[in-house]
Coordinates of C-alpha atoms and ligand atoms in Angstrom, one line a residue:
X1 CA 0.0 0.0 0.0
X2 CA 1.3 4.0 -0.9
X3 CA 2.2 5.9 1.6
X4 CA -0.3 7.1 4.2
X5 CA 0.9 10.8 4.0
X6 CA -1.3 13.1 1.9
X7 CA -4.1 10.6 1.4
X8 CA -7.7 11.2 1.2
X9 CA -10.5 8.4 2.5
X10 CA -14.3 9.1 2.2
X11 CA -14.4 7.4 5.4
X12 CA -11.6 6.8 8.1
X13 CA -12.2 4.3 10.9
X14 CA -10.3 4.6 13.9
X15 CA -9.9 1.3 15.7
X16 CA -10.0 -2.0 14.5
X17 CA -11.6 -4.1 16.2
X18 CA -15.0 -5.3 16.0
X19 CA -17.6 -2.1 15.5
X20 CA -14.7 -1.0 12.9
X21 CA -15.5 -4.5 10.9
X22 CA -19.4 -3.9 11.7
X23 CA -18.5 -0.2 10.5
X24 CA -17.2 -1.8 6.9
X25 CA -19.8 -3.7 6.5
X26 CA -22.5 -0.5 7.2
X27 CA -20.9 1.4 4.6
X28 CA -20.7 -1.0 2.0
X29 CA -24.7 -1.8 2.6
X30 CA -25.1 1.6 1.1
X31 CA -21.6 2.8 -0.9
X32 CA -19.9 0.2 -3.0
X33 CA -17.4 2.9 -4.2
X34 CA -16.3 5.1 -1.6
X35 CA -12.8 4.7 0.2
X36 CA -12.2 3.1 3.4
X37 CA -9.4 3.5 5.1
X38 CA -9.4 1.2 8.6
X39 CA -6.4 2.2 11.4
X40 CA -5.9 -0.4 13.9
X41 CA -3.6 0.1 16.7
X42 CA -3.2 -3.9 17.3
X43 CA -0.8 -6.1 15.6
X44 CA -4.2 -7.9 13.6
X45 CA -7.1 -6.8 11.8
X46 CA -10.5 -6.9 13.3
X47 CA -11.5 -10.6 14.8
X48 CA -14.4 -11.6 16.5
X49 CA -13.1 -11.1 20.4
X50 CA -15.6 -13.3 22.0
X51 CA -14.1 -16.5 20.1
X52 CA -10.6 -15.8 21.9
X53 CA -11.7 -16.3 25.4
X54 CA -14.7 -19.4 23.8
X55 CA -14.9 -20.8 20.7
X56 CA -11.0 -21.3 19.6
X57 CA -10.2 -23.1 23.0
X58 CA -13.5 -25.5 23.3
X59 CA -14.8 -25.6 19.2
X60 CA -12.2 -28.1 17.5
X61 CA -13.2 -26.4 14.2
X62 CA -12.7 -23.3 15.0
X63 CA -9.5 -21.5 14.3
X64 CA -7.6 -17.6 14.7
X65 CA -8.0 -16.9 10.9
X66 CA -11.9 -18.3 11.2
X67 CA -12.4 -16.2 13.6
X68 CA -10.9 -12.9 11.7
X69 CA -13.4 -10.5 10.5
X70 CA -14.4 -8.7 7.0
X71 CA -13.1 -11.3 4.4
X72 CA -13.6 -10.2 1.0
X73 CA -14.5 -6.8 2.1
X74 CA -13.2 -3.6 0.1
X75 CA -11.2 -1.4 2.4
X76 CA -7.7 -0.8 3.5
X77 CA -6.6 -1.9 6.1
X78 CA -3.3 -0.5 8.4
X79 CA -2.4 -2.3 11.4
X80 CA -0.1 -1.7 14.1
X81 CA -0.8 2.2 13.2
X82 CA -2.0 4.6 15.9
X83 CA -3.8 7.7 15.3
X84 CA -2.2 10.2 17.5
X85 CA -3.9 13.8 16.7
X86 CA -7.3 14.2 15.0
X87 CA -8.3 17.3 13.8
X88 CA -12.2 18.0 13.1
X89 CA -11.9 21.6 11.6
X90 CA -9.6 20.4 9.1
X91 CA -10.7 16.8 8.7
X92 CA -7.6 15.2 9.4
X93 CA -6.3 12.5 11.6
X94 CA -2.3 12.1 11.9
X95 CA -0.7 8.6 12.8
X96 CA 2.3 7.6 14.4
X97 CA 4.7 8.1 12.0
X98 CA 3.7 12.0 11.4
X99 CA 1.6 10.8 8.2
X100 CA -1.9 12.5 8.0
X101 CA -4.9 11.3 6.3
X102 CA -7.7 13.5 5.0
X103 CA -11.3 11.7 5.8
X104 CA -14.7 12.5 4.8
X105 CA -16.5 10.9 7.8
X106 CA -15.0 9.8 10.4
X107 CA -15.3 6.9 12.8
X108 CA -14.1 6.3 16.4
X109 CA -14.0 3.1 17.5
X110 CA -11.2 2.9 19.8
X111 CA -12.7 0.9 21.9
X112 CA -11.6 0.1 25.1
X113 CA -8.0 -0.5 27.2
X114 CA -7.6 -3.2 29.8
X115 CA -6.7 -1.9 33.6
X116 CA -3.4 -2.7 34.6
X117 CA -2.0 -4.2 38.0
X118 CA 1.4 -3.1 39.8
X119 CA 3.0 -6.1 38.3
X120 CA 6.4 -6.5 36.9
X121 CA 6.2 -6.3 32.9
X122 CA 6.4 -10.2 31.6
X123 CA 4.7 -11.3 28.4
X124 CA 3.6 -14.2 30.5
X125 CA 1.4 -11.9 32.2
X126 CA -1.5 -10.9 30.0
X127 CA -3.9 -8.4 30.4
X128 CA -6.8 -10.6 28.0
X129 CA -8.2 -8.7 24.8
X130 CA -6.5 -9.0 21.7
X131 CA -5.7 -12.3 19.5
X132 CA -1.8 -11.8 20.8
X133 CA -2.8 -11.9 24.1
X134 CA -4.6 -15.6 22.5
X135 CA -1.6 -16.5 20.8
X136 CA 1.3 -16.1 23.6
X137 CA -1.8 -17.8 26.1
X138 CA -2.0 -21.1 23.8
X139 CA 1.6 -21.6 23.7
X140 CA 2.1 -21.1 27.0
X141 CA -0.8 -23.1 28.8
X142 CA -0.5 -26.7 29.2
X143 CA -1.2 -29.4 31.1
X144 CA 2.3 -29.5 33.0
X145 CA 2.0 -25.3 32.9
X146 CA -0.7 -24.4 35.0
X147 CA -2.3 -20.4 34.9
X148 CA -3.4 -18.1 37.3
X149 CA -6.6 -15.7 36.5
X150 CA -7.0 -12.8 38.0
X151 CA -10.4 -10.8 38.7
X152 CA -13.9 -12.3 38.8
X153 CA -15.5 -10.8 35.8
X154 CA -16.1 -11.9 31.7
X155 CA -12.6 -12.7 31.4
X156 CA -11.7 -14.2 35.0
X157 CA -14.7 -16.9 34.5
X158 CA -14.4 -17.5 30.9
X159 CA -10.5 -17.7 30.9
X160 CA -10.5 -20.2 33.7
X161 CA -13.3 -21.9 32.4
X162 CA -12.1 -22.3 28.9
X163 CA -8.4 -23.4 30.3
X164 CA -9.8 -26.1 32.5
X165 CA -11.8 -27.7 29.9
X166 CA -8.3 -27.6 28.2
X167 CA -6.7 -29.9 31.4
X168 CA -4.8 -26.9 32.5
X169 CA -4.9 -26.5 36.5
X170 CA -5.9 -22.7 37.1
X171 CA -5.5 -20.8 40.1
X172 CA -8.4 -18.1 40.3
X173 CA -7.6 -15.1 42.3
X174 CA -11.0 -12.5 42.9
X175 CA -11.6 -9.8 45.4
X176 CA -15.3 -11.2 45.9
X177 CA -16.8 -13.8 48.1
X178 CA -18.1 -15.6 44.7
X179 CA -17.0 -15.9 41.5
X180 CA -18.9 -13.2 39.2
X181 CA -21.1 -11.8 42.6
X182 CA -20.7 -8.5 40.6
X183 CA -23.5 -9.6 38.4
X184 CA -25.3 -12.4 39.6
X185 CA -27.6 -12.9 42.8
X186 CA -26.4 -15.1 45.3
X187 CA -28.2 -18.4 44.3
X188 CA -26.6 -18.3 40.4
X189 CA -23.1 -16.6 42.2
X190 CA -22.6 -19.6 44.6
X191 CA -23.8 -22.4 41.8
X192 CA -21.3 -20.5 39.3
X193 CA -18.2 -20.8 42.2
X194 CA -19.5 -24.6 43.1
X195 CA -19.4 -25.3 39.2
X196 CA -15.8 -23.8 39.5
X197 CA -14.8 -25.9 42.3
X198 CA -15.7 -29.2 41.3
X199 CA -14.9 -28.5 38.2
X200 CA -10.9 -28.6 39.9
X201 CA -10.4 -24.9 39.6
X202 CA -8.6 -23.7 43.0
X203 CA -10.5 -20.9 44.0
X204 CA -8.8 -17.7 46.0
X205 CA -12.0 -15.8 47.0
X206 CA -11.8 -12.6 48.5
X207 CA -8.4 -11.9 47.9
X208 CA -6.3 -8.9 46.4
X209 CA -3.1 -8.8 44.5
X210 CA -0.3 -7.4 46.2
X211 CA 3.0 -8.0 43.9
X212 CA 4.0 -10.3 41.7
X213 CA 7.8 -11.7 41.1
X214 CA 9.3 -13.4 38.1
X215 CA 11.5 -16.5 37.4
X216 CA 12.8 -18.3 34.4
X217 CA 9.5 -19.7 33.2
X218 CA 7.3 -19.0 36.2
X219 CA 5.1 -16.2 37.4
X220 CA 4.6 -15.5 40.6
X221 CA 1.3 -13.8 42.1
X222 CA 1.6 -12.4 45.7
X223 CA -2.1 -12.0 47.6
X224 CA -2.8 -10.2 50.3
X225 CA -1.3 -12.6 53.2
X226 CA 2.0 -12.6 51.6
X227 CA 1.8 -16.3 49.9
X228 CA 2.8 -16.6 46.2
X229 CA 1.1 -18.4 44.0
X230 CA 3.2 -19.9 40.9
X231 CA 2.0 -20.4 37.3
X232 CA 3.2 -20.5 33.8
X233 CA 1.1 -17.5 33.0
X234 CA -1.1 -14.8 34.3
X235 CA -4.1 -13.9 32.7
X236 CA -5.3 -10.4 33.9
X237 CA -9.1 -9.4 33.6
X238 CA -9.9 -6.1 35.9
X239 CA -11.8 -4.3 33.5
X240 CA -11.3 -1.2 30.8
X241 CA -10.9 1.7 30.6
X242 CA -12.7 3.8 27.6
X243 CA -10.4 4.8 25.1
X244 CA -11.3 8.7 25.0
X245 CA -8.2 10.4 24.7
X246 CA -8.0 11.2 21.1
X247 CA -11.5 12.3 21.1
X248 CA -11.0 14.7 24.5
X249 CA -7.6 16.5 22.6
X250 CA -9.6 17.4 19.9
X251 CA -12.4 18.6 21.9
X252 CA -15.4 16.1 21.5
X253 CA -17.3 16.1 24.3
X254 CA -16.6 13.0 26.3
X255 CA -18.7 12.1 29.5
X256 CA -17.5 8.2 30.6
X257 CA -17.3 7.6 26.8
X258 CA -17.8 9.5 23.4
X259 CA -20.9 10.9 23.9
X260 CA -22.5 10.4 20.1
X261 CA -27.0 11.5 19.8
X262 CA -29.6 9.5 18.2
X263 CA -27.3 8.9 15.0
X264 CA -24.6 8.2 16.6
X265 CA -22.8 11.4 15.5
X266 CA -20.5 13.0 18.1
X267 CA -20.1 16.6 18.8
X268 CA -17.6 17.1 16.0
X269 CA -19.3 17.3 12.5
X270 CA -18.4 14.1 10.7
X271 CA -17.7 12.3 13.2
X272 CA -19.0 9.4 14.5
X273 CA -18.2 7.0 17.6
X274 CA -19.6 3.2 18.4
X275 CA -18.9 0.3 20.3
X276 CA -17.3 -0.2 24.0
X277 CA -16.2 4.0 23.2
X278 CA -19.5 5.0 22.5
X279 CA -21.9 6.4 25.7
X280 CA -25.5 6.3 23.4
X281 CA -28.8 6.9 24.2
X282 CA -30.3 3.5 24.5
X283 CA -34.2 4.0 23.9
X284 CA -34.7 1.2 26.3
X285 CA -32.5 2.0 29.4
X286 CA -31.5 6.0 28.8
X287 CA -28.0 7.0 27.8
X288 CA -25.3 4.5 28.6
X289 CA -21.8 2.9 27.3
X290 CA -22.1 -0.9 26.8
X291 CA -18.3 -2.8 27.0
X292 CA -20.3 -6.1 25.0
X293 CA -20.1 -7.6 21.0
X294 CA -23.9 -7.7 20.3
X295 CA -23.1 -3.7 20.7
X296 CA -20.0 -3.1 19.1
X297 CA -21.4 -5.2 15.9
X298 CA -24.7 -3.4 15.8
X299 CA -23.2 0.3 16.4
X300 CA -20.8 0.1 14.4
X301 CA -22.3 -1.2 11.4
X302 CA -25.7 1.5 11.9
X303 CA -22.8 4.1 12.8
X304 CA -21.2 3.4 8.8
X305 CA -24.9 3.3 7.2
X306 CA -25.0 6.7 8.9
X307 CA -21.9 7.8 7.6
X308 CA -22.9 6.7 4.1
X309 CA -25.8 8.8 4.3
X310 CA -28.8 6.4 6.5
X311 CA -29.2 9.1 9.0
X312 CA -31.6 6.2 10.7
X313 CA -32.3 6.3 14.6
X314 CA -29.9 3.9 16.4
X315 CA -32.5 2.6 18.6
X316 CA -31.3 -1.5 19.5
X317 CA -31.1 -2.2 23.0
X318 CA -27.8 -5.2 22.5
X319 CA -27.4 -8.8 24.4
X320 CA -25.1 -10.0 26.2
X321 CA -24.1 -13.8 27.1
X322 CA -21.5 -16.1 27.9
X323 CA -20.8 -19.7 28.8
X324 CA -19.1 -21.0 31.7
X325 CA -18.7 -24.8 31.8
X326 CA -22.0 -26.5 31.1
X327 CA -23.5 -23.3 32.4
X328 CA -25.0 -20.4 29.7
X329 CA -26.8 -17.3 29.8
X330 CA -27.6 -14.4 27.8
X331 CA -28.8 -10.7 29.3
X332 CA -30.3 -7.9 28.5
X333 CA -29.8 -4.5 30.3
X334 CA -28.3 -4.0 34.0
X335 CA -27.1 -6.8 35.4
X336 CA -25.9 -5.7 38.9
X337 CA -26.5 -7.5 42.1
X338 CA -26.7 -4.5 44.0
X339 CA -30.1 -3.9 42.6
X340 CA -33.4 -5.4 43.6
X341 CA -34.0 -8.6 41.7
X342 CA -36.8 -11.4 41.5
X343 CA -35.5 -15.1 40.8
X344 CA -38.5 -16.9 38.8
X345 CA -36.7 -20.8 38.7
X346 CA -37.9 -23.9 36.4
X347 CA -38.9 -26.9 38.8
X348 CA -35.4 -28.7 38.6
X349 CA -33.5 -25.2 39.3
X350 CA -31.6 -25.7 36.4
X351 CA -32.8 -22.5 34.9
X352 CA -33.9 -19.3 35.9
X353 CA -34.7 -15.9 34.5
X354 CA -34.2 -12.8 37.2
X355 CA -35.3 -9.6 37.1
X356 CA -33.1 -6.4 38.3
X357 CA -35.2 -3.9 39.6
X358 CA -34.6 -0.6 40.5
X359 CA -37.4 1.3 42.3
X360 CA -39.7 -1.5 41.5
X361 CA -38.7 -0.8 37.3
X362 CA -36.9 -3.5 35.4
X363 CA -33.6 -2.3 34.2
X364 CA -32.1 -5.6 33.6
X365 CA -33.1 -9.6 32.7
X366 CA -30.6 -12.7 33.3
X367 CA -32.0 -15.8 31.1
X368 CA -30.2 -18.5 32.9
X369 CA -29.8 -21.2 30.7
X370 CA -32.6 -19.8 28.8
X371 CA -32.7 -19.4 25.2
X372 CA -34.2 -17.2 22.6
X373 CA -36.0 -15.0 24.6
X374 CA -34.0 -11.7 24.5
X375 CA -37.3 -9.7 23.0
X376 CA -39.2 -11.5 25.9
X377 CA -36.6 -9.6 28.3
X378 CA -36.6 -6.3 26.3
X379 CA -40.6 -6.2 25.7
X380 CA -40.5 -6.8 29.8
X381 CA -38.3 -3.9 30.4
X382 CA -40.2 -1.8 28.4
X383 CA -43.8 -2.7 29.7
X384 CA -41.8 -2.3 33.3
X385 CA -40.7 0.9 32.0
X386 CA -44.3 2.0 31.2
X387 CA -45.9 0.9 34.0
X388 CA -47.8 -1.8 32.4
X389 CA -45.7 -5.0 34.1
X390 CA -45.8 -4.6 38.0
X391 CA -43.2 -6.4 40.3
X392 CA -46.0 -8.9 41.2
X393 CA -46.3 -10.0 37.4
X394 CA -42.6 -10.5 36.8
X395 CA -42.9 -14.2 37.6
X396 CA -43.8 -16.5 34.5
X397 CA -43.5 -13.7 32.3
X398 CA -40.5 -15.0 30.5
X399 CA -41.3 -19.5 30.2
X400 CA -38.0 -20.9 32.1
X401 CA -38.0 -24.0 30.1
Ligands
NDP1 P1 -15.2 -7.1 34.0 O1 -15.6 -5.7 34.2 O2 -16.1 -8.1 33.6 O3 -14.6 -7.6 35.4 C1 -13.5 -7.0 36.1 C2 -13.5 -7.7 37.4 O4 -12.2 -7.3 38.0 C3 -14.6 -7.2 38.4 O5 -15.0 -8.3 39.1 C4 -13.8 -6.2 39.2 O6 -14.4 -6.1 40.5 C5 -12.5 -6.8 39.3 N1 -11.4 -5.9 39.7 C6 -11.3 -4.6 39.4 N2 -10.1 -4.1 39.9 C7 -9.5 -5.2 40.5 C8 -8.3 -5.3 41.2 N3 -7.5 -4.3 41.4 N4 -8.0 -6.5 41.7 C9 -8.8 -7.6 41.5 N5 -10.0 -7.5 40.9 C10 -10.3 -6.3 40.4 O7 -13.9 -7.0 33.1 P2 -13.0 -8.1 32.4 O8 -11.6 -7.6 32.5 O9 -13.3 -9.4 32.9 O10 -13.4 -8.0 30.9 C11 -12.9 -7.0 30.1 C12 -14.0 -6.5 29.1 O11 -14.3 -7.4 28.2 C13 -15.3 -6.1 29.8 O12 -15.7 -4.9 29.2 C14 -16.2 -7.2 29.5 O13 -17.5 -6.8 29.4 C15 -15.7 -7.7 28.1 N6 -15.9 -9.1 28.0 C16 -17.2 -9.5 27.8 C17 -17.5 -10.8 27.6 C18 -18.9 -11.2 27.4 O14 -19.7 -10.4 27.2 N7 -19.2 -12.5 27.5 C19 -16.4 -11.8 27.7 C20 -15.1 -11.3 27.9 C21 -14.9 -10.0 28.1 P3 -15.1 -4.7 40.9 O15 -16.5 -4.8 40.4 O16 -15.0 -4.8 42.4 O17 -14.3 -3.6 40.4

């Protein structure tokens, strides 16, 4: 490909991960012709994320290059190139190497960087998002090379669920009692952790990193009484951060995330944000930044039909799920144990669908190991929302089998 420096894109997409590959595809729905330039900081082009902590360590078939995104699609595509400077006014974003690039629209979708720990720099520690981080893990792990996970969230639980279905030992270290108590209410928190435990994952509940030390091939992770715990690798999941820097410099408003209206235009003309970035104005649950796929897909692809002239109402309300063990759920809306919920189980206990309430409203629905009922749990939260679903009706409103 030419050099960067001078060029000229209809539309420039800053990220590339998956709402840039959503964003591709938007554009092309509506504009065969116009250039695409894509600008991913990583050392790959867009792949599906969720496969790397799934699918490509439990789906035999599955594979890194299956996984990548926007085969066949017309674009060009830089990667390992970070946008330093953008500059609305003049329609410009500069890269790393000086180079700057004249756009037509403009897409943000820098999605999201992963919290770091005070730990000595190793790449045997990894904090979990990119398809390096899945490389370095796969030729590390092992079943004589066990791995510790850190933090009780997506990545913690999937990570060490994935790995031990792998015949790796894992070590999980979380600050809560229960392994994802975050998000689920006690009764699906303490059958998640006693899934975990039989499963022969060694569980260090309610424990905080305080170090860690390195030797030839080993890692070691100091918790809060002083002891070490050893592994062949450290897998890292303590959340993100919103990637908003290059969007605050050039003065887009930014409140937790991009803040981006209806059409998922920012404050800049031209510009446009989506994905884990993006703080929208869900027309379910009122404005809020949503660090899942289902999202970043769906944004980004209505945020390039906007670019190429839709100018539609982003107004999808996204999923969420995951699978831990033999366990699986998918969500809608807030799932936080700190608010009210309602438990509605099947007659085995197997599965459940719970209600997160707050001030008696629905602002969230967990379908535990319940399938294909999302617009059941989106149709409750609205009727909730309206009025016309009270707390006493909540039970049997979504079948549990
Ligand atoms: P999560 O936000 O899911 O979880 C982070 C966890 O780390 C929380 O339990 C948090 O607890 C804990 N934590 C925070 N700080 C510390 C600390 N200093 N020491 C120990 N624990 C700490 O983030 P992940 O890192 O697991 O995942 C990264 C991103 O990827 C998220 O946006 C997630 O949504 C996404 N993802 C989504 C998946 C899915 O949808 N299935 C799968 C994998 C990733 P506390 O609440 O107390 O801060």
């Amino acid at each position: 490909m030419a050099d960067l420096d001078g060029s000229n894109y209809d539309y420039v997409i800053v990220g590339g991960g998956v709402a840039a590959a959503a964003a591709v595809d938007g554009i092309r729905q509506l504009d065969d012709s116009g250039s695409v330039l894509v600008l991913g900081a990583e050392a790959d082009g867009p792949v599906y994320r969720p496969d790397l902590s799934k699918k490509l360590w439990l789906d035999e078939s599955s594979s890194l290059e299956r996984s990548a995104l926007l085969d066949g699609q017309d674009f060009d595509l830089r990667i390992g190139t970070e946008v330093t400077s953008i500059d609305p006014a003049a329609h410009t974003v500069q890269v790393t190497s000086g180079a700057t690039v004249t756009y037509g629209k403009l897409l943000l979708a820098t999605g999201a960087s992963p919290r770091t720990l005070d730990l000595p720099g190793s790449d045997r520690i990894m904090y979990y998002r990119n398809a390096s981080d899945y490389r370095r893990l796969r030729e590390l792990a092992g079943e004589d090379m066990p791995v510790t996970t850190v933090g009780g969230g997506y990545i913690g639980a999937e990570i060490t669920s994935a790995l031990t279905q792998n015949g790796v030992r894992v070590t999980m270290i979380f600050d809560e009692e229960l392994v994802q108590q975050r998000l689920f209410p006690e009764s699906i928190a303490q059958l998640v952790t006693d899934d975990f435990a039989g499963h022969g994952v060694r569980l260090l509940a309610g424990e905080t990193v305080s170090g860690g030390e390195l030797a030839d091939d080993r890692v070691g992770i100091r918790v809060g009484d002083g002891s070490v715990i050893e592994a062949g690798a450290v897998v890292v999941g303590v959340g993100v951060v919103p990637r908003v820097e290059l969007a605050e410099a050039a003065g887009i408003t930014v409140d937790d995330g991009v803040v981006v209206d209806e059409q998922l235009r920012t404050s800049a003309p031209d510009v446009y944000a989506a994905g884990d970035v993006a703080s929208y104005l869900d027309s379910l649950l009122g404005r809020r930044r949503v660090e899942h796929v289902d999202s970043a897909e769906k944004m980004g692809k209505h945020a390039g039909r906007n670019m190429a002239g839709a100018d539609e109402v982003y107004d999808y309300t996204p999923i969420f799920w995951s699978d831990l063990f033999d366990n699986g759920y998918e969500a809608v809306g807030d799932l936080d144990s700190r608010l009210d919920t309602v438990e509605d189980w099947n007659a085995d206990r197997t599965a459940a669908v719970v209600y997160y309430l707050r001030d008696d409203v629905v602002r969230g629905v967990l379908l535990w190991n319940v399938w294909d009922s999302s617009d059941r749990a989106r149709d409750v939260i609205a009727r909730s929302r309206d009025g016309k679903l009270g707390r006493g009706e909540l039970i049997g409103a979504i079948p549990t089998s």
